[in-house]
mmCIF file of C-alpha atoms and ligand atoms in Angstrom:
data_model
loop_
_atom_site.group_PDB
_atom_site.id
_atom_site.type_symbol
_atom_site.label_atom_id
_atom_site.label_comp_id
_atom_site.label_asym_id
_atom_site.label_seq_id
_atom_site.Cartn_x
_atom_site.Cartn_y
_atom_site.Cartn_z
ATOM 1 C CA MET A 1 -13.847 -9.403 -7.103
ATOM 2 C CA ILE A 2 -11.123 -9.046 -8.429
ATOM 3 C CA GLU A 3 -9.279 -11.518 -10.370
ATOM 4 C CA VAL A 4 -6.059 -11.167 -12.056
ATOM 5 C CA GLN A 5 -4.378 -13.888 -13.496
ATOM 6 C CA HIS A 6 -1.371 -13.499 -15.502
ATOM 7 C CA LEU A 7 -1.837 -10.481 -16.565
ATOM 8 C CA THR A 8 0.876 -8.981 -18.981
ATOM 9 C CA LYS A 9 1.143 -5.922 -20.542
ATOM 10 C CA ARG A 10 4.395 -4.560 -22.808
ATOM 11 C CA TYR A 11 5.252 -1.595 -24.406
ATOM 12 C CA GLY A 12 7.822 -2.408 -26.894
ATOM 13 C CA PRO A 13 10.172 -3.541 -26.016
ATOM 14 C CA VAL A 14 9.674 -3.358 -22.302
ATOM 15 C CA THR A 15 7.831 -5.125 -19.542
ATOM 16 C CA ALA A 16 6.180 -2.820 -17.220
ATOM 17 C CA VAL A 17 3.568 -5.686 -15.341
ATOM 18 C CA ASP A 18 4.890 -9.109 -16.077
ATOM 19 C CA ASP A 19 2.856 -12.299 -14.703
ATOM 20 C CA ILE A 20 1.068 -11.270 -12.555
ATOM 21 C CA SER A 21 -1.547 -12.898 -10.571
ATOM 22 C CA PHE A 22 -4.028 -12.602 -7.631
ATOM 23 C CA ARG A 23 -7.475 -11.896 -5.590
ATOM 24 C CA VAL A 24 -9.360 -9.347 -4.287
ATOM 25 C CA GLU A 25 -11.465 -10.480 -1.517
ATOM 26 C CA GLN A 26 -14.998 -8.487 -1.954
ATOM 27 C CA GLY A 27 -15.175 -6.186 1.282
ATOM 28 C CA GLU A 28 -11.412 -6.096 1.691
ATOM 29 C CA ILE A 29 -9.180 -3.098 1.340
ATOM 30 C CA LEU A 30 -5.621 -4.619 -0.867
ATOM 31 C CA GLY A 31 -2.486 -2.396 -0.560
ATOM 32 C CA PHE A 32 -1.075 -2.779 -3.848
ATOM 33 C CA LEU A 33 3.428 -1.624 -3.151
ATOM 34 C CA GLY A 34 5.530 -0.713 -5.755
ATOM 35 C CA PRO A 35 8.820 2.069 -6.339
ATOM 36 C CA ASN A 36 8.172 3.677 -8.561
ATOM 37 C CA GLY A 37 7.944 2.653 -12.444
ATOM 38 C CA ALA A 38 7.276 -1.046 -10.791
ATOM 39 C CA GLY A 39 3.981 -1.210 -12.642
ATOM 40 C CA LYS A 40 1.440 -0.285 -9.951
ATOM 41 C CA THR A 41 -0.465 2.485 -12.179
ATOM 42 C CA THR A 42 -0.164 -0.005 -15.818
ATOM 43 C CA THR A 43 -2.054 -2.241 -13.721
ATOM 44 C CA MET A 44 -4.491 -0.590 -12.383
ATOM 45 C CA ARG A 45 -5.654 1.171 -16.055
ATOM 46 C CA ILE A 46 -5.715 -2.539 -17.074
ATOM 47 C CA LEU A 47 -8.692 -2.826 -14.261
ATOM 48 C CA THR A 48 -10.851 -0.222 -14.981
ATOM 49 C CA GLY A 49 -10.418 -1.039 -18.988
ATOM 50 C CA TYR A 50 -8.226 1.430 -19.447
ATOM 51 C CA MET A 51 -5.774 -0.047 -21.283
ATOM 52 C CA PRO A 52 -5.720 -3.487 -23.079
ATOM 53 C CA ALA A 53 -3.418 -6.243 -21.562
ATOM 54 C CA THR A 54 -0.587 -7.772 -24.265
ATOM 55 C CA ASP A 55 -1.678 -11.370 -22.327
ATOM 56 C CA GLY A 56 -3.544 -12.676 -19.355
ATOM 57 C CA LYS A 57 -6.635 -12.327 -18.002
ATOM 58 C CA ALA A 58 -8.437 -9.481 -15.542
ATOM 59 C CA ILE A 59 -11.804 -9.916 -14.196
ATOM 60 C CA VAL A 60 -13.805 -7.715 -11.653
ATOM 61 C CA ALA A 61 -16.942 -7.881 -9.676
ATOM 62 C CA GLY A 62 -17.727 -11.007 -12.117
ATOM 63 C CA PHE A 63 -17.447 -9.571 -15.431
ATOM 64 C CA ASP A 64 -13.597 -10.545 -17.697
ATOM 65 C CA VAL A 65 -12.537 -6.439 -18.727
ATOM 66 C CA PHE A 66 -11.801 -7.787 -21.660
ATOM 67 C CA ALA A 67 -14.823 -9.312 -22.850
ATOM 68 C CA LYS A 68 -17.774 -6.798 -20.946
ATOM 69 C CA PRO A 69 -15.694 -3.294 -20.226
ATOM 70 C CA ILE A 70 -18.931 -2.405 -20.021
ATOM 71 C CA ASP A 71 -20.492 -4.010 -17.270
ATOM 72 C CA ALA A 72 -17.491 -3.942 -15.570
ATOM 73 C CA LYS A 73 -16.784 0.051 -16.064
ATOM 74 C CA ALA A 74 -20.444 0.406 -13.718
ATOM 75 C CA ARG A 75 -19.440 -1.220 -11.371
ATOM 76 C CA THR A 76 -15.828 0.376 -11.140
ATOM 77 C CA GLY A 77 -14.242 3.615 -9.568
ATOM 78 C CA TYR A 78 -11.413 4.407 -10.679
ATOM 79 C CA LEU A 79 -9.034 7.733 -9.553
ATOM 80 C CA PRO A 80 -6.281 7.302 -11.868
ATOM 81 C CA GLU A 81 -2.510 9.313 -10.655
ATOM 82 C CA THR A 82 -3.713 11.931 -12.464
ATOM 83 C CA PRO A 83 -7.567 13.120 -12.037
ATOM 84 C CA PRO A 84 -9.405 13.713 -15.276
ATOM 85 C CA LEU A 85 -10.646 17.343 -13.995
ATOM 86 C CA TYR A 86 -12.331 19.842 -15.885
ATOM 87 C CA PRO A 87 -10.551 22.901 -15.481
ATOM 88 C CA ASP A 88 -13.523 25.611 -16.576
ATOM 89 C CA MET A 89 -16.305 23.734 -14.141
ATOM 90 C CA THR A 90 -16.850 24.292 -10.517
ATOM 91 C CA VAL A 91 -16.304 20.912 -8.420
ATOM 92 C CA ARG A 92 -20.173 20.987 -8.211
ATOM 93 C CA GLU A 93 -20.660 20.960 -12.242
ATOM 94 C CA TYR A 94 -18.039 18.490 -12.693
ATOM 95 C CA LEU A 95 -19.270 16.001 -10.296
ATOM 96 C CA THR A 96 -23.352 17.359 -11.382
ATOM 97 C CA PHE A 97 -21.548 15.870 -15.050
ATOM 98 C CA VAL A 98 -19.902 12.815 -14.030
ATOM 99 C CA ALA A 99 -23.008 12.400 -12.069
ATOM 100 C CA LYS A 100 -25.386 12.017 -15.166
ATOM 101 C CA LEU A 101 -22.962 10.070 -17.024
ATOM 102 C CA LYS A 102 -22.606 7.097 -13.857
ATOM 103 C CA MET A 103 -25.629 6.948 -11.758
ATOM 104 C CA PRO A 104 -27.877 4.878 -13.436
ATOM 105 C CA LYS A 105 -30.400 6.978 -16.182
ATOM 106 C CA LYS A 106 -33.534 6.832 -13.915
ATOM 107 C CA THR A 107 -32.262 8.700 -11.731
ATOM 108 C CA THR A 108 -33.808 11.902 -10.809
ATOM 109 C CA ALA A 109 -32.344 14.951 -10.718
ATOM 110 C CA ALA A 110 -32.862 15.789 -7.347
ATOM 111 C CA ASP A 111 -31.431 12.792 -6.435
ATOM 112 C CA ARG A 112 -28.482 13.141 -8.320
ATOM 113 C CA ARG A 113 -28.231 16.601 -6.300
ATOM 114 C CA ALA A 114 -28.575 15.151 -3.250
ATOM 115 C CA ARG A 115 -25.689 12.913 -4.150
ATOM 116 C CA VAL A 116 -23.639 15.090 -5.362
ATOM 117 C CA GLU A 117 -23.566 17.152 -2.109
ATOM 118 C CA ALA A 118 -23.830 14.189 0.195
ATOM 119 C CA ILE A 119 -20.253 13.280 -1.641
ATOM 120 C CA MET A 120 -18.829 16.701 -1.405
ATOM 121 C CA LYS A 121 -19.565 15.925 2.129
ATOM 122 C CA LYS A 122 -17.596 13.299 2.458
ATOM 123 C CA THR A 123 -14.033 13.998 0.311
ATOM 124 C CA PHE A 124 -14.396 17.506 2.187
ATOM 125 C CA VAL A 125 -14.373 19.153 -0.252
ATOM 126 C CA ASP A 126 -17.995 21.085 0.351
ATOM 127 C CA ASP A 127 -15.679 24.480 1.098
ATOM 128 C CA MET A 128 -15.167 24.724 -2.597
ATOM 129 C CA ALA A 129 -17.904 23.619 -4.548
ATOM 130 C CA ALA A 130 -18.138 26.844 -6.056
ATOM 131 C CA ARG A 131 -14.185 26.950 -7.442
ATOM 132 C CA HIS A 132 -13.127 26.011 -11.240
ATOM 133 C CA CYS A 133 -11.312 23.404 -10.734
ATOM 134 C CA GLY A 134 -8.089 24.199 -12.910
ATOM 135 C CA LYS A 135 -7.703 26.657 -9.791
ATOM 136 C CA LEU A 136 -7.982 23.857 -7.073
ATOM 137 C CA SER A 137 -4.817 23.007 -4.885
ATOM 138 C CA LYS A 138 -3.455 19.704 -5.963
ATOM 139 C CA GLY A 139 -4.838 17.927 -1.886
ATOM 140 C CA TYR A 140 -8.671 19.415 -3.391
ATOM 141 C CA ARG A 141 -7.902 17.865 -7.364
ATOM 142 C CA GLN A 142 -6.501 15.240 -6.012
ATOM 143 C CA ARG A 143 -10.389 14.389 -3.520
ATOM 144 C CA VAL A 144 -12.131 15.888 -6.225
ATOM 145 C CA GLY A 145 -11.196 13.464 -7.825
ATOM 146 C CA LEU A 146 -11.568 10.827 -5.745
ATOM 147 C CA ALA A 147 -15.348 11.678 -5.311
ATOM 148 C CA GLN A 148 -15.584 11.337 -9.223
ATOM 149 C CA ALA A 149 -14.709 7.563 -7.963
ATOM 150 C CA LEU A 150 -17.515 7.400 -5.562
ATOM 151 C CA ILE A 151 -19.777 9.068 -7.042
ATOM 152 C CA HIS A 152 -21.992 6.399 -7.686
ATOM 153 C CA ASP A 153 -21.002 4.124 -4.933
ATOM 154 C CA PRO A 154 -19.430 1.014 -7.279
ATOM 155 C CA GLU A 155 -18.534 -1.785 -6.235
ATOM 156 C CA VAL A 156 -15.045 -1.932 -7.106
ATOM 157 C CA LEU A 157 -12.926 1.210 -5.812
ATOM 158 C CA ILE A 158 -9.082 0.936 -8.080
ATOM 159 C CA LEU A 159 -7.148 4.100 -6.419
ATOM 160 C CA ASP A 160 -3.411 5.566 -7.554
ATOM 161 C CA GLU A 161 -2.243 7.361 -4.990
ATOM 162 C CA PRO A 162 -4.981 8.329 -3.716
ATOM 163 C CA THR A 163 -3.187 10.992 -0.942
ATOM 164 C CA ALA A 164 -0.126 11.986 -3.364
ATOM 165 C CA GLY A 165 0.155 15.703 -3.023
ATOM 166 C CA LEU A 166 -2.022 15.879 0.699
ATOM 167 C CA ASP A 167 -0.740 17.317 3.000
ATOM 168 C CA PRO A 168 -0.936 15.345 6.555
ATOM 169 C CA LYS A 169 -3.614 16.093 8.134
ATOM 170 C CA GLN A 170 -5.527 15.182 4.844
ATOM 171 C CA ILE A 171 -3.837 11.994 3.933
ATOM 172 C CA ILE A 172 -4.746 11.220 7.730
ATOM 173 C CA GLU A 173 -9.102 12.274 6.538
ATOM 174 C CA THR A 174 -8.165 10.271 3.559
ATOM 175 C CA ARG A 175 -6.809 7.386 5.071
ATOM 176 C CA ASP A 176 -9.942 7.607 7.497
ATOM 177 C CA LEU A 177 -12.753 7.808 4.472
ATOM 178 C CA VAL A 178 -10.748 4.715 1.842
ATOM 179 C CA ARG A 179 -11.335 2.532 5.166
ATOM 180 C CA SER A 180 -14.920 3.410 5.817
ATOM 181 C CA LEU A 181 -15.423 1.841 2.390
ATOM 182 C CA LYS A 182 -13.706 -0.969 3.814
ATOM 183 C CA GLY A 183 -16.862 -3.948 3.746
ATOM 184 C CA ASP A 184 -19.348 -2.463 1.773
ATOM 185 C CA HIS A 185 -16.284 -1.427 -1.179
ATOM 186 C CA THR A 186 -13.172 -3.767 -2.133
ATOM 187 C CA VAL A 187 -10.715 -1.108 -2.638
ATOM 188 C CA VAL A 188 -7.019 -1.728 -4.624
ATOM 189 C CA LEU A 189 -4.866 1.663 -3.475
ATOM 190 C CA SER A 190 -1.171 1.923 -5.160
ATOM 191 C CA THR A 191 1.081 3.402 -2.869
ATOM 192 C CA HIS A 192 4.389 4.158 -2.548
ATOM 193 C CA ILE A 193 4.193 4.782 1.858
ATOM 194 C CA LEU A 194 4.969 2.319 3.644
ATOM 195 C CA PRO A 195 2.681 3.541 7.405
ATOM 196 C CA GLU A 196 0.148 3.851 4.700
ATOM 197 C CA VAL A 197 -0.287 -0.306 3.903
ATOM 198 C CA ALA A 198 0.366 -0.974 7.411
ATOM 199 C CA GLN A 199 -2.841 1.698 8.227
ATOM 200 C CA THR A 200 -5.082 1.065 5.860
ATOM 201 C CA CYS A 201 -4.820 -2.440 4.075
ATOM 202 C CA GLU A 202 -5.174 -6.140 5.081
ATOM 203 C CA ARG A 203 -3.471 -7.382 2.832
ATOM 204 C CA VAL A 204 -0.503 -6.580 0.351
ATOM 205 C CA VAL A 205 0.801 -7.018 -2.856
ATOM 206 C CA ILE A 206 4.344 -6.026 -3.217
ATOM 207 C CA ILE A 207 5.073 -5.866 -6.906
ATOM 208 C CA ASN A 208 8.774 -4.467 -7.911
ATOM 209 C CA LYS A 209 9.364 -4.459 -11.855
ATOM 210 C CA GLY A 210 6.062 -5.829 -13.154
ATOM 211 C CA ARG A 211 7.165 -8.787 -11.200
ATOM 212 C CA VAL A 212 4.574 -9.515 -7.636
ATOM 213 C CA VAL A 213 7.324 -10.424 -4.769
ATOM 214 C CA ALA A 214 4.873 -10.533 -2.169
ATOM 215 C CA VAL A 215 1.482 -11.256 -1.519
ATOM 216 C CA ASP A 216 0.437 -10.771 2.724
ATOM 217 C CA THR A 217 -0.533 -9.548 5.436
ATOM 218 C CA PRO A 218 1.508 -6.712 6.211
ATOM 219 C CA GLU A 219 1.748 -8.656 10.058
ATOM 220 C CA ASN A 220 2.519 -11.598 7.930
ATOM 221 C CA LEU A 221 4.719 -9.645 5.802
ATOM 222 C CA THR A 222 6.800 -8.807 8.865
ATOM 223 C CA ARG A 223 7.065 -11.939 10.731
ATOM 224 C CA GLN A 224 8.069 -13.810 7.541
ATOM 225 C CA LEU A 225 10.636 -11.893 6.981
ATOM 226 C CA ARG A 226 12.263 -11.212 10.273
ATOM 227 C CA GLY A 227 14.778 -13.845 9.876
ATOM 228 C CA SER A 228 16.767 -15.043 12.616
ATOM 229 C CA SER A 229 15.264 -13.524 15.768
ATOM 230 C CA SER A 230 16.953 -11.042 17.076
ATOM 231 C CA LEU A 231 17.291 -9.024 20.379
ATOM 232 C CA TYR A 232 17.897 -5.129 21.308
ATOM 233 C CA VAL A 233 19.668 -5.924 25.201
ATOM 234 C CA GLN A 234 20.771 -2.402 27.307
ATOM 235 C CA VAL A 235 23.170 -3.486 29.638
ATOM 236 C CA ASP A 236 24.612 -1.742 32.793
ATOM 237 C CA VAL A 237 27.712 -2.580 32.133
ATOM 238 C CA THR A 238 29.767 -1.779 34.888
ATOM 239 C CA GLY A 239 32.069 -3.996 36.385
ATOM 240 C CA GLY A 240 31.252 -6.472 33.592
ATOM 241 C CA ASP A 241 32.323 -8.130 30.387
ATOM 242 C CA ALA A 242 28.726 -7.842 28.837
ATOM 243 C CA HIS A 243 29.970 -8.771 25.551
ATOM 244 C CA ALA A 244 31.535 -11.552 26.985
ATOM 245 C CA THR A 245 28.939 -12.714 28.837
ATOM 246 C CA LEU A 246 26.588 -12.375 25.973
ATOM 247 C CA ARG A 247 28.265 -13.946 23.785
ATOM 248 C CA SER A 248 28.526 -17.227 26.170
ATOM 249 C CA VAL A 249 24.874 -17.791 26.418
ATOM 250 C CA PRO A 250 23.924 -20.702 24.238
ATOM 251 C CA GLY A 251 21.957 -20.310 20.672
ATOM 252 C CA VAL A 252 23.420 -16.939 20.314
ATOM 253 C CA THR A 253 24.666 -16.953 16.878
ATOM 254 C CA LYS A 254 26.368 -12.544 17.418
ATOM 255 C CA VAL A 255 26.463 -9.533 19.110
ATOM 256 C CA ASP A 256 26.610 -6.697 18.416
ATOM 257 C CA VAL A 257 26.820 -3.202 19.391
ATOM 258 C CA ALA A 258 24.118 -1.434 18.653
ATOM 259 C CA ASP A 259 24.850 1.691 21.030
ATOM 260 C CA ARG A 260 27.152 3.232 23.591
ATOM 261 C CA HIS A 261 26.488 5.361 26.631
ATOM 262 C CA GLU A 262 28.347 6.525 29.344
ATOM 263 C CA GLY A 263 28.032 3.477 31.525
ATOM 264 C CA PHE A 264 25.686 1.440 29.542
ATOM 265 C CA VAL A 265 25.729 -0.010 26.487
ATOM 266 C CA GLY A 266 23.174 -1.043 23.544
ATOM 267 C CA TYR A 267 23.564 -4.772 22.007
ATOM 268 C CA GLU A 268 22.021 -6.237 18.888
ATOM 269 C CA LEU A 269 21.787 -10.035 19.682
ATOM 270 C CA HIS A 270 21.686 -12.476 17.052
ATOM 271 C CA ALA A 271 19.922 -15.696 17.745
ATOM 272 C CA GLU A 272 20.245 -19.213 16.752
ATOM 273 C CA GLN A 273 15.726 -19.142 15.188
ATOM 274 C CA GLN A 274 13.016 -20.617 16.397
ATOM 275 C CA ARG A 275 15.011 -20.058 20.075
ATOM 276 C CA ASP A 276 13.713 -18.006 22.830
ATOM 277 C CA VAL A 277 17.005 -16.791 24.623
ATOM 278 C CA ARG A 278 15.955 -13.780 26.800
ATOM 279 C CA ARG A 279 15.694 -15.532 30.339
ATOM 280 C CA ASP A 280 19.768 -17.194 30.460
ATOM 281 C CA VAL A 281 20.449 -13.860 29.163
ATOM 282 C CA ALA A 282 19.160 -12.239 31.427
ATOM 283 C CA ARG A 283 20.079 -14.229 34.119
ATOM 284 C CA ALA A 284 23.639 -14.373 32.910
ATOM 285 C CA ILE A 285 23.867 -10.469 33.020
ATOM 286 C CA VAL A 286 22.070 -10.485 36.454
ATOM 287 C CA ASP A 287 24.789 -13.490 38.091
ATOM 288 C CA ARG A 288 27.400 -11.627 36.428
ATOM 289 C CA GLY A 289 26.845 -8.493 38.470
ATOM 290 C CA MET A 290 25.697 -6.529 35.362
ATOM 291 C CA GLY A 291 22.506 -4.579 35.479
ATOM 292 C CA LEU A 292 19.951 -5.078 32.896
ATOM 293 C CA LEU A 293 18.150 -2.422 32.026
ATOM 294 C CA GLU A 294 16.322 -3.060 28.699
ATOM 295 C CA MET A 295 15.538 -5.890 26.329
ATOM 296 C CA ARG A 296 13.478 -6.379 23.635
ATOM 297 C CA PRO A 297 12.677 -8.248 20.120
ATOM 298 C CA MET A 298 13.937 -6.309 17.189
ATOM 299 C CA ARG A 299 11.183 -6.407 14.441
ATOM 300 C CA MET A 300 11.683 -5.776 10.982
ATOM 301 C CA SER A 301 10.126 -2.777 9.808
ATOM 302 C CA LEU A 302 7.546 -2.740 7.412
ATOM 303 C CA GLU A 303 10.789 -0.522 5.420
ATOM 304 C CA ASP A 304 12.674 -3.344 6.141
ATOM 305 C CA ILE A 305 10.902 -5.583 4.207
ATOM 306 C CA PHE A 306 9.966 -3.812 1.143
ATOM 307 C CA LEU A 307 13.752 -2.575 0.944
ATOM 308 C CA GLN A 308 14.742 -6.493 0.963
ATOM 309 C CA LEU A 309 12.015 -7.570 -1.179
ATOM 310 C CA THR A 310 13.217 -4.991 -3.983
ATOM 311 C CA THR A 311 16.913 -4.881 -4.022
ATOM 312 C CA ASN A 312 17.583 -7.656 -2.604
ATOM 313 C CA GLU A 313 15.160 -10.426 -4.892
ATOM 314 C CA GLN A 314 17.169 -13.737 -4.294
ATOM 315 C CA SER A 315 15.850 -13.011 -0.580
ATOM 316 C CA ALA A 316 12.383 -12.886 -0.958
ATOM 317 C CA PRO A 317 10.552 -15.479 0.233
ATOM 318 C CA GLY A 318 8.212 -17.877 -2.051
ATOM 319 C CA GLU A 319 9.996 -18.233 -5.153
ATOM 320 C CA ALA A 320 12.956 -16.437 -5.852
ATOM 321 C CA PRO A 321 11.511 -14.209 -8.700
ATOM 322 C CA THR A 322 13.649 -13.342 -11.475
ATOM 323 C CA PRO A 323 13.913 -9.490 -12.778
ATOM 324 C CA ALA A 324 11.730 -7.805 -15.252
ATOM 325 C CA GLY A 325 14.790 -6.528 -16.924
ATOM 326 C CA GLN A 326 14.373 -3.272 -18.965
ATOM 327 C CA ALA A 327 10.986 -2.571 -17.469
ATOM 328 C CA ALA A 328 13.573 -0.142 -14.252
ATOM 329 C CA GLU A 329 13.018 3.103 -14.566
ATOM 330 C CA GLY A 330 10.598 5.306 -13.884
ATOM 331 C CA GLY A 331 9.343 7.963 -15.676
ATOM 332 C CA SER A 332 5.153 6.444 -16.024
ATOM 333 C CA HIS A 333 3.589 9.920 -17.279
ATOM 334 C CA ALA A 334 3.831 8.369 -20.925
HETATM 335 N N1 ATP B 1 2.206 4.531 -22.277
HETATM 336 C C1 ATP B 1 3.323 4.159 -21.854
HETATM 337 N N2 ATP B 1 4.751 3.288 -22.861
HETATM 338 C C2 ATP B 1 5.697 3.302 -23.092
HETATM 339 N N3 ATP B 1 6.228 2.617 -21.229
HETATM 340 C C3 ATP B 1 5.128 3.191 -20.483
HETATM 341 C C4 ATP B 1 4.083 3.272 -20.646
HETATM 342 N N4 ATP B 1 3.314 3.685 -18.845
HETATM 343 C C5 ATP B 1 5.013 3.045 -18.024
HETATM 344 N N5 ATP B 1 5.571 2.853 -18.597
HETATM 345 C C6 ATP B 1 6.395 2.138 -17.813
HETATM 346 O O1 ATP B 1 6.203 0.687 -17.806
HETATM 347 C C7 ATP B 1 7.410 0.327 -16.445
HETATM 348 C C8 ATP B 1 5.519 1.048 -15.223
HETATM 349 O O2 ATP B 1 4.893 2.143 -15.129
HETATM 350 P P1 ATP B 1 3.823 2.032 -13.520
HETATM 351 O O3 ATP B 1 3.497 3.719 -14.570
HETATM 352 O O4 ATP B 1 3.475 1.259 -14.085
HETATM 353 O O5 ATP B 1 3.944 2.008 -12.931
HETATM 354 P P2 ATP B 1 4.378 3.178 -11.033
HETATM 355 O O6 ATP B 1 4.147 1.539 -10.398
HETATM 356 O O7 ATP B 1 2.303 3.714 -11.188
HETATM 357 O O8 ATP B 1 5.355 4.192 -10.665
HETATM 358 P P3 ATP B 1 5.182 4.931 -9.976
HETATM 359 O O9 ATP B 1 4.831 4.515 -8.369
HETATM 360 O O10 ATP B 1 6.154 5.966 -10.280
HETATM 361 O O11 ATP B 1 4.004 5.843 -10.651
HETATM 362 C C9 ATP B 1 7.515 1.584 -16.398
HETATM 363 O O12 ATP B 1 9.024 1.120 -16.187
HETATM 364 C C10 ATP B 1 6.909 3.122 -17.342
HETATM 365 O O13 ATP B 1 8.120 3.947 -17.313
HETATM 366 MG MG1 MG B 2 2.299 5.173 -10.896
#
């Protein structure tokens, strides 16, 4: 449904997007994750035809966004970083205005009205229908922005930080709303909130300094980057030398103290890759007369992965990306 090939965008000397390629299948929700200034908004502006690329190609819903911008735009809903609201219009007036622009010309006024009412309910802004857009809170502005993106029921939705500025309850509502679009719509959403991609997206593209550093499911990313497998083991150390015991288990390469309490100690154990040392660890502790209180694998969180990929590029899986250099700083609101 979306195909991005070698997309590059330079602002003068700044390379904001540097040779990005990825695909989004029909009905999929793709998370676009990266730190400030990574190039998320720039990529989304290009995909929605708001800005030309310097190089490369983007196909949305079967149409090249540069060669066939009108066809591509008609099938795309876009929530920009700053929703384009008219301050003097009420929410209902504004959405009716957008509906006139975006819904097919043959739509009757009654159908249009019904659509506006339905979309206000769906995005939880119906209680503010008569409020002027200029007087809305940030959370409501954001959701009216989402309503205008959805109004013509587009195949493709490009959402630039859809939950930015929302309170926790609104975040959950918006997340559920985005999830409900799955299947019927193809969604790309950008965020720098990690739990968001794990909970909403099936696949994640992580970009940093304009370059793709990883593309995978949240689960695979976690697995792939776990590195040497590590275990957390909590031991009742009374009457034994737990550290030496753990160190002596075949396959264990490193033992660190993770936390220490009265009478029991938590250890972080590193083992050779692909080697399951759990049975031997349990036996060793119990045989030496100590108590095994807890044992669990220490999985890398998505947060750890993100930090690893965006701060230490050498350790990225696959090809090691070269930093794009200048495109590091934030300040994307030019
Ligand atoms: N109009 C512009 N002129 C010059 N440089 C720009 C312009 N817009 C963005 N940039 C630069 O391009 C890079 C990527 O910016 P972009 O807004 O795409 O990042 P982002 O990933 O959306 O960041 P954020 O998380 O802060 O929204 C940044 O270095 C930014 O300063
Ligand atoms: Mg942005």
